[in-house]
Amino acid sequence: MLEELTAANYGLSAAPEDNPTVEVDNSLPRAVLRQGTHLLLDGSWKFALDPDDLGLNEEWFEGHDYRYVAQWPGSIEEHIAAAHATTTAGWQDKVVAWYERTFDLPEVVGDRARNRSLIQLTFGACGYETRVWLNGQLLETIEGESIHYGEYTSFTYELPEENLHLVNRLTVRIADTMDAETTRGKQESHVYKRGGIWYQTFTGAVRSVWLESVERNRLRSRVGVDSVIEDKLVRFNLTLRIHDAADYTVRLRVFEPDAAPNIAPLAESDFPLHLTSGQHEQRLVLEVPGAEVWCPENPHRYRLVAQLIDQTGYAAQIEARFGLRKIEARGRKVYLNNEAIYLDGILYQPGTATFAEMQRHMYAMKELGCNLVRVHIAGIDPRIYNLADELGLLLWVEVPSPHASTPRSRENHYAELKRMLSLMETHPSIVIWSLYNEDWGAQDIATNPATQRYITNTYNFMQLAHPQFLVIDNDGWHHISYHGQLKTDLLTAHLYTPDLGRWRELLDRLVRGELEGTAAFPLVVGDPYFYRGQRPLIVSEWGGFGFSDYGGPQDAEARTNSIRDFKRELRARPIAGDVYTQATNIEDERNGLIGFHTGKLDVPAGLLNSRSHDKPC
């Protein structure tokens, strides 16, 4: 019942008691948390297809006769199938769907609470193009978007109090196309059709949506973390949402994750700020004396409690788990916390996996002996990043790629990168970012100065603004050299062969710096580049045993033996890491080592662990 929103510290009721040691609920798909209850709007929604795209002109947001019911969250493709709307099930150009439901207005308790708080509506992810109406009035996101683009990250609306009724009608229009200039990942488009390594579209209402009350003046659920382990300094990037210009204090406190109530913080500091109305980005630095670093062998995290305190002493609070860690590429090796580390990785494509299935996959990849998971050009539930933090799994994440190289595709790519960064830079587990993969969306990378310039500028931006990550310009081949310097922190190659002798030959060519004839295309484009061991080499895709395109079907025993033999050759050479392809079967790619639904291993545990011993960090 919606009345639950008035309990405890739902923001339109009484203010919460200040207790920074109380655990906060983490059932929502987000990583940074705030106190209070929420109302999930998941479940049955009215649903209608709009194949002729008439709904805007006919003003369906003012009222419409919906023919079907759909379960949110779920993809448009699932909803089309469930509604037996067979004429649209095979859409190859554009799909438009409308969703609607009602919710009751929570009881307001006290004028003081009313003046301090507002109701916030958040979509965990929805797309590619989303418009939302409250009682027929078009809403704008906090960023001022009347149309939200993207389908991999959350976005939020503040509901206007004057437009709230006792019973409220929420209407959502979702549109997607096969447009190759949008950020699609491995979903089919006009350029890449479904089949082989290209998957069916999975778009629309793909993650939860919820209501909660928040303070008018608050810290948003976004916390960036950049630590310097040598002097135990942690740089926190905070986002503040202010309606009432005034003097405020930001108070940061750091606790052990299991600190008992009323325990003194490990570190604490106040930062006075004069804030105007609007949204503000602010970096604050805190020293955590004696802090342990985070690493796979000891994934130690701390709990940040951040408060925005107004002149009456009221504190709007969020909290996040974070870890201190440092990642570097020096010479031929990757260093984590100043110790050389070999990256035993695996390629992971979550596809249509549920949250529970993704959890099982993460535990299984850890059981395989991986210390690195490459989440392949997809956005996933933020709680999975939290789980990687907890398990000590390093993550390599990627911007879902467009499928065409144009000025508009580059604009969409950069916007998607910025959206992902704003919500994902909390996690110590995330250590590597790929901008592109195998030229997808950058097909002219070898010849077009505009494409090379965009990737170079984006790499430079990442180095300056987000130094806590290693960045790869275009994974697999066609890395960019500018004045003889690579615009990538890792020199990566995709090498596929089922033949062990050919495997040895390819690895030898790679470590000798033979940039042509090793991968499918030259490893470096742009200015001349001469490899002399000045970048770590990563074989970032290999194997694929069981997928006919990569070497033919093999039984589990044959795959196990091949993996052991191929890993042995990798470790015999000055290579910094590798990524086996892949974790689970997905559509036509039948090369997984883990049951997609069960999370059970099809090969022996520890198979991908080539590290002779684990050093404590």
GROMACS .gro file of N, CA and C in nm, residues 307-374:
model
  204
  307GLN      N    1   2.637   1.397   0.467
  307GLN     CA    2   2.519   1.474   0.504
  307GLN      C    3   2.529   1.617   0.451
  308LEU      N    4   2.417   1.667   0.404
  308LEU     CA    5   2.404   1.809   0.371
  308LEU      C    6   2.320   1.872   0.482
  309ILE      N    7   2.381   1.962   0.559
  309ILE     CA    8   2.318   2.017   0.680
  309ILE      C    9   2.281   2.162   0.654
  310ASP      N   10   2.153   2.194   0.676
  310ASP     CA   11   2.109   2.332   0.652
  310ASP      C   12   2.127   2.416   0.778
  311GLN      N   13   2.083   2.540   0.775
  311GLN     CA   14   2.109   2.634   0.885
  311GLN      C   15   2.026   2.603   1.008
  312THR      N   16   1.924   2.519   0.996
  312THR     CA   17   1.847   2.477   1.114
  312THR      C   18   1.907   2.353   1.180
  313GLY      N   19   2.010   2.295   1.116
  313GLY     CA   20   2.071   2.173   1.169
  313GLY      C   21   2.014   2.046   1.110
  314TYR      N   22   1.917   2.058   1.019
  314TYR     CA   23   1.860   1.937   0.956
  314TYR      C   24   1.962   1.879   0.858
  315ALA      N   25   1.977   1.745   0.861
  315ALA     CA   26   2.077   1.677   0.778
  315ALA      C   27   2.008   1.585   0.678
  316ALA      N   28   2.030   1.611   0.549
  316ALA     CA   29   1.987   1.519   0.443
  316ALA      C   30   2.104   1.426   0.416
  317GLN      N   31   2.080   1.295   0.418
  317GLN     CA   32   2.189   1.199   0.429
  317GLN      C   33   2.184   1.095   0.317
  318ILE      N   34   2.302   1.056   0.268
  318ILE     CA   35   2.320   0.939   0.183
  318ILE      C   36   2.436   0.859   0.239
  319GLU      N   37   2.450   0.736   0.190
  319GLU     CA   38   2.566   0.658   0.229
  319GLU      C   39   2.610   0.569   0.113
  320ALA      N   40   2.738   0.532   0.116
  320ALA     CA   41   2.794   0.447   0.012
  320ALA      C   42   2.909   0.366   0.069
  321ARG      N   43   2.930   0.248   0.014
  321ARG     CA   44   3.049   0.169   0.045
  321ARG      C   45   3.157   0.205  -0.055
  322PHE      N   46   3.280   0.213  -0.009
  322PHE     CA   47   3.390   0.245  -0.100
  322PHE      C   48   3.516   0.174  -0.052
  323GLY      N   49   3.613   0.168  -0.140
  323GLY     CA   50   3.741   0.109  -0.106
  323GLY      C   51   3.854   0.194  -0.159
  324LEU      N   52   3.968   0.188  -0.092
  324LEU     CA   53   4.087   0.257  -0.140
  324LEU      C   54   4.165   0.161  -0.229
  325ARG      N   55   4.189   0.200  -0.352
  325ARG     CA   56   4.270   0.119  -0.440
  325ARG      C   57   4.333   0.205  -0.549
  326LYS      N   58   4.439   0.153  -0.607
  326LYS     CA   59   4.513   0.225  -0.709
  326LYS      C   60   4.543   0.129  -0.823
  327ILE      N   61   4.514   0.168  -0.946
  327ILE     CA   62   4.541   0.085  -1.062
  327ILE      C   63   4.632   0.164  -1.157
  328GLU      N   64   4.735   0.096  -1.209
  328GLU     CA   65   4.830   0.161  -1.298
  328GLU      C   66   4.875   0.064  -1.406
  329ALA      N   67   4.915   0.121  -1.520
  329ALA     CA   68   4.983   0.046  -1.625
  329ALA      C   69   5.123   0.102  -1.636
  330ARG      N   70   5.222   0.018  -1.602
  330ARG     CA   71   5.362   0.062  -1.606
  330ARG      C   72   5.443  -0.041  -1.684
  331GLY      N   73   5.502   0.004  -1.794
  331GLY     CA   74   5.581  -0.090  -1.874
  331GLY      C   75   5.496  -0.205  -1.921
  332ARG      N   76   5.544  -0.326  -1.901
  332ARG     CA   77   5.473  -0.444  -1.947
  332ARG      C   78   5.365  -0.493  -1.851
  333LYS      N   79   5.352  -0.432  -1.733
  333LYS     CA   80   5.267  -0.491  -1.630
  333LYS      C   81   5.157  -0.395  -1.583
  334VAL      N   82   5.053  -0.455  -1.527
  334VAL     CA   83   4.948  -0.382  -1.457
  334VAL      C   84   4.977  -0.393  -1.307
  335TYR      N   85   4.962  -0.281  -1.238
  335TYR     CA   86   4.988  -0.277  -1.094
  335TYR      C   87   4.860  -0.239  -1.020
  336LEU      N   88   4.828  -0.317  -0.921
  336LEU     CA   89   4.716  -0.286  -0.831
  336LEU      C   90   4.776  -0.259  -0.694
  337ASN      N   91   4.754  -0.138  -0.644
  337ASN     CA   92   4.809  -0.098  -0.513
  337ASN      C   93   4.961  -0.117  -0.510
  338ASN      N   94   5.025  -0.081  -0.623
  338ASN     CA   95   5.171  -0.085  -0.638
  338ASN      C   96   5.230  -0.226  -0.642
  339GLU      N   97   5.146  -0.328  -0.656
  339GLU     CA   98   5.192  -0.466  -0.672
  339GLU      C   99   5.151  -0.516  -0.811
  340ALA      N  100   5.246  -0.579  -0.881
  340ALA     CA  101   5.214  -0.634  -1.012
  340ALA      C  102   5.106  -0.741  -0.998
  341ILE      N  103   5.012  -0.741  -1.092
  341ILE     CA  104   4.902  -0.836  -1.088
  341ILE      C  105   4.878  -0.890  -1.228
  342TYR      N  106   4.856  -1.020  -1.239
  342TYR     CA  107   4.816  -1.079  -1.367
  342TYR      C  108   4.664  -1.087  -1.368
  343LEU      N  109   4.606  -1.044  -1.479
  343LEU     CA  110   4.460  -1.039  -1.490
  343LEU      C  111   4.409  -1.167  -1.554
  344ASP      N  112   4.351  -1.254  -1.472
  344ASP     CA  113   4.284  -1.375  -1.521
  344ASP      C  114   4.138  -1.340  -1.542
  345GLY      N  115   4.104  -1.306  -1.667
  345GLY     CA  116   3.973  -1.251  -1.693
  345GLY      C  117   3.882  -1.343  -1.771
  346ILE      N  118   3.754  -1.304  -1.775
  346ILE     CA  119   3.654  -1.375  -1.853
  346ILE      C  120   3.558  -1.272  -1.910
  347LEU      N  121   3.512  -1.296  -2.033
  347LEU     CA  122   3.414  -1.209  -2.096
  347LEU      C  123   3.275  -1.246  -2.047
  348TYR      N  124   3.199  -1.145  -2.006
  348TYR     CA  125   3.066  -1.169  -1.951
  348TYR      C  126   2.964  -1.084  -2.025
  349GLN      N  127   2.864  -1.151  -2.085
  349GLN     CA  128   2.755  -1.084  -2.153
  349GLN      C  129   2.625  -1.122  -2.082
  350PRO      N  130   2.571  -1.035  -1.998
  350PRO     CA  131   2.454  -1.072  -1.918
  350PRO      C  132   2.328  -1.097  -2.000
  351GLY      N  133   2.317  -1.033  -2.116
  351GLY     CA  134   2.199  -1.055  -2.200
  351GLY      C  135   2.071  -1.029  -2.124
  352THR      N  136   1.981  -1.126  -2.125
  352THR     CA  137   1.850  -1.112  -2.059
  352THR      C  138   1.849  -1.172  -1.919
  353ALA      N  139   1.966  -1.194  -1.859
  353ALA     CA  140   1.973  -1.254  -1.726
  353ALA      C  141   1.901  -1.168  -1.624
  354THR      N  142   1.832  -1.234  -1.531
  354THR     CA  143   1.770  -1.164  -1.419
  354THR      C  144   1.876  -1.124  -1.318
  355PHE      N  145   1.837  -1.041  -1.223
  355PHE     CA  146   1.931  -1.001  -1.118
  355PHE      C  147   1.983  -1.124  -1.043
  356ALA      N  148   1.894  -1.217  -1.009
  356ALA     CA  149   1.935  -1.338  -0.937
  356ALA      C  150   2.032  -1.421  -1.022
  357GLU      N  151   2.007  -1.431  -1.152
  357GLU     CA  152   2.098  -1.507  -1.238
  357GLU      C  153   2.234  -1.439  -1.248
  358MET      N  154   2.234  -1.307  -1.257
  358MET     CA  155   2.362  -1.235  -1.262
  358MET      C  156   2.440  -1.256  -1.133
  359GLN      N  157   2.372  -1.258  -1.020
  359GLN     CA  158   2.440  -1.287  -0.894
  359GLN      C  159   2.507  -1.424  -0.900
  360ARG      N  160   2.435  -1.524  -0.948
  360ARG     CA  161   2.493  -1.658  -0.958
  360ARG      C  162   2.612  -1.659  -1.053
  361HIS      N  163   2.603  -1.585  -1.161
  361HIS     CA  164   2.714  -1.579  -1.255
  361HIS      C  165   2.839  -1.522  -1.188
  362MET      N  166   2.821  -1.417  -1.108
  362MET     CA  167   2.937  -1.354  -1.044
  362MET      C  168   3.007  -1.451  -0.950
  363TYR      N  169   2.930  -1.522  -0.869
  363TYR     CA  170   2.990  -1.621  -0.779
  363TYR      C  171   3.060  -1.730  -0.859
  364ALA      N  172   3.002  -1.771  -0.971
  364ALA     CA  173   3.061  -1.877  -1.052
  364ALA      C  174   3.192  -1.832  -1.116
  365MET      N  175   3.197  -1.706  -1.163
  365MET     CA  176   3.320  -1.656  -1.223
  365MET      C  177   3.431  -1.647  -1.119
  366LYS      N  178   3.395  -1.612  -0.998
  366LYS     CA  179   3.493  -1.614  -0.889
  366LYS      C  180   3.541  -1.757  -0.866
  367GLU      N  181   3.449  -1.854  -0.869
  367GLU     CA  182   3.484  -1.995  -0.847
  367GLU      C  183   3.574  -2.047  -0.959
  368LEU      N  184   3.560  -1.995  -1.080
  368LEU     CA  185   3.647  -2.035  -1.190
  368LEU      C  186   3.791  -1.991  -1.169
  369GLY      N  187   3.813  -1.900  -1.078
  369GLY     CA  188   3.948  -1.850  -1.052
  369GLY      C  189   3.976  -1.716  -1.116
  370CYS      N  190   3.874  -1.650  -1.169
  370CYS     CA  191   3.893  -1.519  -1.230
  370CYS      C  192   3.914  -1.413  -1.123
  371ASN      N  193   4.002  -1.319  -1.152
  371ASN     CA  194   4.009  -1.198  -1.071
  371ASN      C  195   3.959  -1.076  -1.147
  372LEU      N  196   3.919  -1.099  -1.275
  372LEU     CA  197   3.870  -0.990  -1.361
  372LEU      C  198   3.751  -1.041  -1.441
  373VAL      N  199   3.647  -0.957  -1.449
  373VAL     CA  200   3.530  -0.985  -1.532
  373VAL      C  201   3.513  -0.867  -1.628
  374ARG      N  202   3.514  -0.898  -1.757
  374ARG     CA  203   3.491  -0.795  -1.858
  374ARG      C  204   3.343  -0.796  -1.894
   0.00000   0.00000   0.00000
